[in-house]
Amino acid sequence: MKALIPAAGLGTRFLPATKAQPKEMLLVVDRPAIQYVVEEGLASGADEVIIINSYGKKAIEEHFSPDPELVKILKERGKADLAALVEYVGSLNVSYVYQTEARGLGDAVCCAANEVGDERFYVLLGDVLVPKNNMLPQMKVVSDAHGGASVIAVMPVPDDQVSRFGVIAGVEVSNGVWKVTKLVEKPAFEDAPSNLGVFGRYLLSPRIMEILKTIEPGVGGEIQLTDALDALLAEEEVYALVIDPNDGYDTGTPESWLETNNTLFELRKSENRIWAR
Ligand code: G1P
């Protein structure tokens, strides 16, 4: 199974920090945000992580490329632990496809249609970190129990935040698992069918790629993955898993990025995992 990480966005909420540096490369405690997401995909049973990149963001590719020269220098200076860290990052199984224009999340996912083929696949949005790597495996259990159906992670969101998310309607079929009957991207609070917001982790049926090719631009003039999932409901079952809000950390705005840095830093300290260098 492949894991897709869309990363071709402009990072406008973080300007000017993202003028010369991709948002995905911003530091979260000890590594760039996107490294958590790649590690999560690989830890969740994906055989390959495919980053959907834009041509301008070379720093992401450089981060995941081997750097024998740096490794050599570090070893010569007696920094074997850091050399191992650099070798490890360069060895992660990451490849790239390119989105030429920022036409929305649905369009970005569709750029990897050939790589995905006819298998289910994961989509991981980089704005959300799941350091325990425990969300996708739970979603796979739900998918397997329902004949390989698509599963999306959702969480209850406060009323004043509903319009920031994709929102589902559905029926709870077992503890925390909903059979989805409708999806709406960024509804006004009055139009939202529930307060369950889509939370940046998806396990999708390959059929969604065909649907994405036919979807018209939606909210914000962008091709929305949420709209394609709503259309998929006419053909296939879709489930939603209500996730524990403590398992996911938002880094999508400067405020939430700072809070996530603080929380994860405190967590690391309590686990005694701050490194001597
Ligand atoms: C995207 C999705 C939306 C989802 C959100 C949070 O929106 O389109 O359905 O709820 O991520 O995971 P974005 O925040 O990229 O505008």
Coordinates of C-alpha atoms in Angstrom, one line a residue, residues 4-268:
L4 CA 0.6 9.9 -0.3
I5 CA 1.6 13.2 1.4
P6 CA 0.4 16.3 -0.5
A7 CA 3.1 19.0 0.0
A8 CA 2.7 21.4 -3.0
G9 CA 0.9 24.1 -1.1
L10 CA 2.2 27.7 -0.8
G11 CA 2.3 27.9 3.0
T12 CA 0.7 31.3 2.9
R13 CA -0.3 31.2 6.6
F14 CA 3.4 31.1 7.5
L15 CA 4.7 34.0 5.4
P16 CA 7.3 35.4 5.5
A17 CA 8.9 32.2 7.1
T18 CA 7.8 30.2 4.1
K19 CA 9.1 32.6 1.4
A20 CA 12.3 30.6 0.8
Q21 CA 11.6 27.5 2.9
P22 CA 8.7 25.0 2.4
K23 CA 6.2 25.0 5.3
E24 CA 6.7 21.2 5.6
M25 CA 10.4 21.9 6.5
L26 CA 9.6 24.0 9.6
L27 CA 11.2 22.5 12.7
V28 CA 9.0 20.7 15.2
V29 CA 11.2 20.0 18.3
D30 CA 14.0 18.1 16.6
R31 CA 13.1 17.4 12.9
P32 CA 11.1 19.0 10.0
A33 CA 7.4 18.5 10.3
I34 CA 7.2 16.4 7.1
Q35 CA 9.7 13.8 8.6
Y36 CA 7.1 12.9 11.3
V37 CA 4.6 12.3 8.5
V38 CA 6.9 10.2 6.4
E39 CA 7.9 8.2 9.4
E40 CA 4.2 7.7 10.3
G41 CA 3.4 6.4 6.8
L42 CA 6.2 3.9 6.8
A43 CA 5.4 2.8 10.4
S44 CA 1.8 2.2 9.4
G45 CA 2.7 -0.5 6.8
A46 CA 3.0 1.6 3.7
D47 CA 5.7 0.1 1.4
E48 CA 6.4 3.5 -0.1
V49 CA 5.7 7.1 0.7
I50 CA 5.0 9.4 -2.2
I51 CA 5.3 13.1 -1.6
I52 CA 3.2 15.2 -4.0
N53 CA 5.6 18.1 -4.4
S54 CA 5.8 21.3 -6.4
Y55 CA 9.0 21.9 -8.5
G56 CA 10.0 24.8 -6.4
K57 CA 10.4 22.9 -3.1
K58 CA 13.7 21.2 -3.5
A59 CA 14.6 21.4 0.2
I60 CA 12.1 18.5 0.9
E61 CA 13.9 16.2 -1.6
E62 CA 17.3 17.2 -0.3
H63 CA 16.2 16.4 3.2
F64 CA 15.3 12.8 2.2
S65 CA 18.3 12.2 -0.1
P66 CA 21.6 10.5 1.1
D67 CA 24.4 12.9 1.9
P68 CA 27.6 10.8 2.0
E69 CA 29.8 14.0 2.3
L70 CA 28.1 15.2 5.4
V71 CA 28.1 11.7 6.9
K72 CA 31.9 11.4 6.3
I73 CA 32.6 14.8 7.9
L74 CA 30.5 13.9 11.0
K75 CA 32.3 10.5 11.3
E76 CA 35.7 12.2 11.1
R77 CA 34.7 14.5 13.9
G78 CA 33.7 11.6 16.1
K79 CA 29.9 12.4 15.8
A80 CA 28.8 8.9 14.9
D81 CA 25.3 9.4 16.4
L82 CA 24.7 12.4 14.2
A83 CA 26.1 10.5 11.1
A84 CA 23.6 7.7 11.8
L85 CA 20.8 10.2 12.0
V86 CA 21.7 11.7 8.6
E87 CA 22.1 8.2 7.1
Y88 CA 18.7 7.2 8.5
V89 CA 16.8 10.2 7.0
G90 CA 18.5 9.6 3.6
S91 CA 17.4 5.9 3.6
L92 CA 13.7 6.4 4.1
N93 CA 11.7 5.1 1.1
V94 CA 10.3 8.3 -0.4
S95 CA 9.5 9.2 -4.0
Y96 CA 7.9 12.2 -5.6
V97 CA 5.3 13.2 -8.1
Y98 CA 4.6 16.8 -9.0
Q99 CA 1.6 19.0 -8.9
T100 CA 2.2 21.8 -11.4
E101 CA -0.4 24.2 -10.2
A102 CA -2.0 24.6 -6.7
R103 CA -5.5 23.4 -7.8
G104 CA -6.6 21.9 -4.5
L105 CA -6.1 18.8 -2.4
G106 CA -8.2 16.6 -4.7
D107 CA -6.1 17.6 -7.7
A108 CA -2.9 16.9 -5.7
V109 CA -4.0 13.4 -4.7
C110 CA -5.0 12.7 -8.3
C111 CA -1.4 13.5 -9.4
A112 CA -0.4 10.1 -7.9
A113 CA -3.1 8.0 -9.7
N114 CA -0.6 6.0 -11.8
E115 CA 1.6 5.2 -8.7
V116 CA -1.4 4.0 -6.6
G117 CA -2.8 1.7 -9.3
D118 CA -5.7 -0.5 -8.1
E119 CA -4.8 -0.7 -4.4
R120 CA -6.2 1.1 -1.4
F121 CA -3.9 3.9 -0.3
Y122 CA -3.3 6.3 2.6
V123 CA -3.4 10.1 2.4
L124 CA -1.6 12.0 5.2
L125 CA -2.0 15.8 5.4
G126 CA 1.2 17.4 6.7
D127 CA -0.7 19.9 8.8
V128 CA -1.4 17.2 11.3
L129 CA 1.2 15.2 13.2
V130 CA 0.5 11.8 14.8
P131 CA 3.8 11.1 16.7
K132 CA 2.5 7.8 18.1
N133 CA 1.8 6.5 14.5
N134 CA -1.3 4.9 15.8
M135 CA -4.1 6.3 13.6
L136 CA -3.7 4.7 10.2
P137 CA -3.5 1.1 11.7
Q138 CA -6.8 1.7 13.5
M139 CA -8.3 2.9 10.2
K140 CA -7.0 -0.1 8.4
V141 CA -8.8 -2.4 10.9
V142 CA -12.1 -0.6 10.1
S143 CA -11.5 -0.8 6.4
D144 CA -10.6 -4.5 6.5
A145 CA -13.8 -5.2 8.6
H146 CA -15.9 -3.5 5.8
G147 CA -14.6 -5.2 2.7
G148 CA -11.8 -2.7 2.1
A149 CA -14.0 0.4 2.2
S150 CA -12.6 3.9 2.5
V151 CA -12.1 5.2 6.0
I152 CA -11.5 8.8 7.1
A153 CA -10.4 10.1 10.5
V154 CA -12.8 12.6 12.1
M155 CA -13.0 14.4 15.4
P156 CA -15.6 16.5 17.1
V157 CA -14.7 20.2 16.5
P158 CA -16.1 23.3 18.4
D159 CA -19.0 25.1 16.7
D160 CA -16.9 28.1 15.7
Q161 CA -14.3 25.9 14.0
V162 CA -16.7 23.8 11.9
S163 CA -16.3 25.9 8.8
R164 CA -12.5 25.2 8.7
F165 CA -13.1 21.5 8.0
G166 CA -14.7 18.9 5.8
V167 CA -17.7 17.7 7.8
I168 CA -19.6 14.4 7.7
A169 CA -23.1 13.2 8.2
G170 CA -23.6 9.5 9.1
V171 CA -24.9 6.9 11.5
E172 CA -22.7 5.4 14.2
V173 CA -22.5 1.6 13.5
S174 CA -20.2 0.7 16.3
N175 CA -18.2 2.4 19.0
G176 CA -16.6 5.4 17.3
V177 CA -17.2 4.1 13.8
W178 CA -19.7 5.9 11.5
K179 CA -21.1 4.9 8.2
V180 CA -20.9 8.1 6.2
T181 CA -24.0 9.4 4.3
K182 CA -22.7 12.8 3.2
L183 CA -19.6 15.0 3.2
V184 CA -19.5 18.8 2.9
E185 CA -16.3 20.8 2.6
K186 CA -16.0 23.8 4.9
P187 CA -19.8 24.4 5.5
A188 CA -21.2 27.4 7.3
F189 CA -22.0 26.4 10.8
E190 CA -25.8 26.5 10.0
D191 CA -25.3 24.1 7.1
A192 CA -23.0 21.6 8.8
P193 CA -24.5 18.2 9.0
S194 CA -22.6 17.4 12.3
N195 CA -19.7 18.6 14.3
L196 CA -17.4 15.7 13.1
G197 CA -14.6 17.3 11.1
V198 CA -12.3 15.4 8.7
F199 CA -8.9 15.3 10.4
G200 CA -6.1 14.9 7.8
R201 CA -5.8 11.0 7.6
Y202 CA -7.6 9.0 4.9
L203 CA -7.5 5.3 3.7
L204 CA -9.0 5.5 0.3
S205 CA -10.4 3.1 -2.3
P206 CA -8.6 3.5 -5.7
R207 CA -12.0 4.3 -7.3
I208 CA -11.6 7.8 -5.8
M209 CA -8.9 8.5 -8.4
E210 CA -11.4 8.0 -11.3
I211 CA -13.9 10.2 -9.6
L212 CA -11.3 13.0 -8.9
K213 CA -10.7 13.2 -12.6
T214 CA -14.4 14.3 -13.1
I215 CA -14.9 16.6 -10.1
E216 CA -15.6 20.3 -10.7
P217 CA -13.8 22.9 -8.6
G218 CA -15.7 23.5 -5.3
V219 CA -15.0 25.7 -2.2
G220 CA -12.3 28.2 -2.9
G221 CA -12.3 27.3 -6.6
E222 CA -10.3 24.2 -5.8
I223 CA -10.8 20.5 -6.6
Q224 CA -11.8 19.1 -3.2
L225 CA -11.1 15.6 -2.0
T226 CA -14.2 15.9 0.2
D227 CA -16.4 16.5 -2.9
A228 CA -15.0 13.4 -4.5
L229 CA -15.6 11.3 -1.4
D230 CA -19.2 12.6 -1.3
A231 CA -19.6 11.4 -5.0
L232 CA -18.0 8.1 -4.1
L233 CA -20.9 7.4 -1.7
A234 CA -23.1 6.7 -4.7
E235 CA -21.0 3.7 -5.5
E236 CA -19.2 2.5 -2.4
E237 CA -19.5 2.6 1.4
V238 CA -17.3 5.1 3.3
Y239 CA -16.7 4.9 7.0
A240 CA -15.4 7.5 9.5
L241 CA -13.4 6.7 12.6
V242 CA -13.6 9.2 15.5
I243 CA -10.1 9.6 16.7
D244 CA -8.7 10.6 20.1
P245 CA -7.9 14.3 19.8
N246 CA -4.8 13.7 22.0
D247 CA -3.3 11.5 19.2
G248 CA -3.1 14.3 16.6
Y249 CA -1.3 17.7 16.8
D250 CA -2.2 20.5 14.5
T251 CA 0.6 22.5 12.9
G252 CA -1.5 24.3 10.3
T253 CA -1.2 27.9 11.7
P254 CA 1.7 29.7 13.5
E255 CA -0.3 29.5 16.8
S256 CA -1.0 25.7 16.6
W257 CA 2.6 25.1 15.3
L258 CA 4.0 26.8 18.4
E259 CA 1.6 25.0 20.7
T260 CA 2.5 21.6 19.1
N261 CA 6.2 22.4 19.5
N262 CA 5.6 23.2 23.2
T263 CA 3.5 20.1 23.9
L264 CA 5.8 17.7 22.1
F265 CA 8.9 19.2 23.7
E266 CA 7.4 18.7 27.2
L267 CA 6.4 15.2 26.2
R268 CA 10.0 14.4 25.1

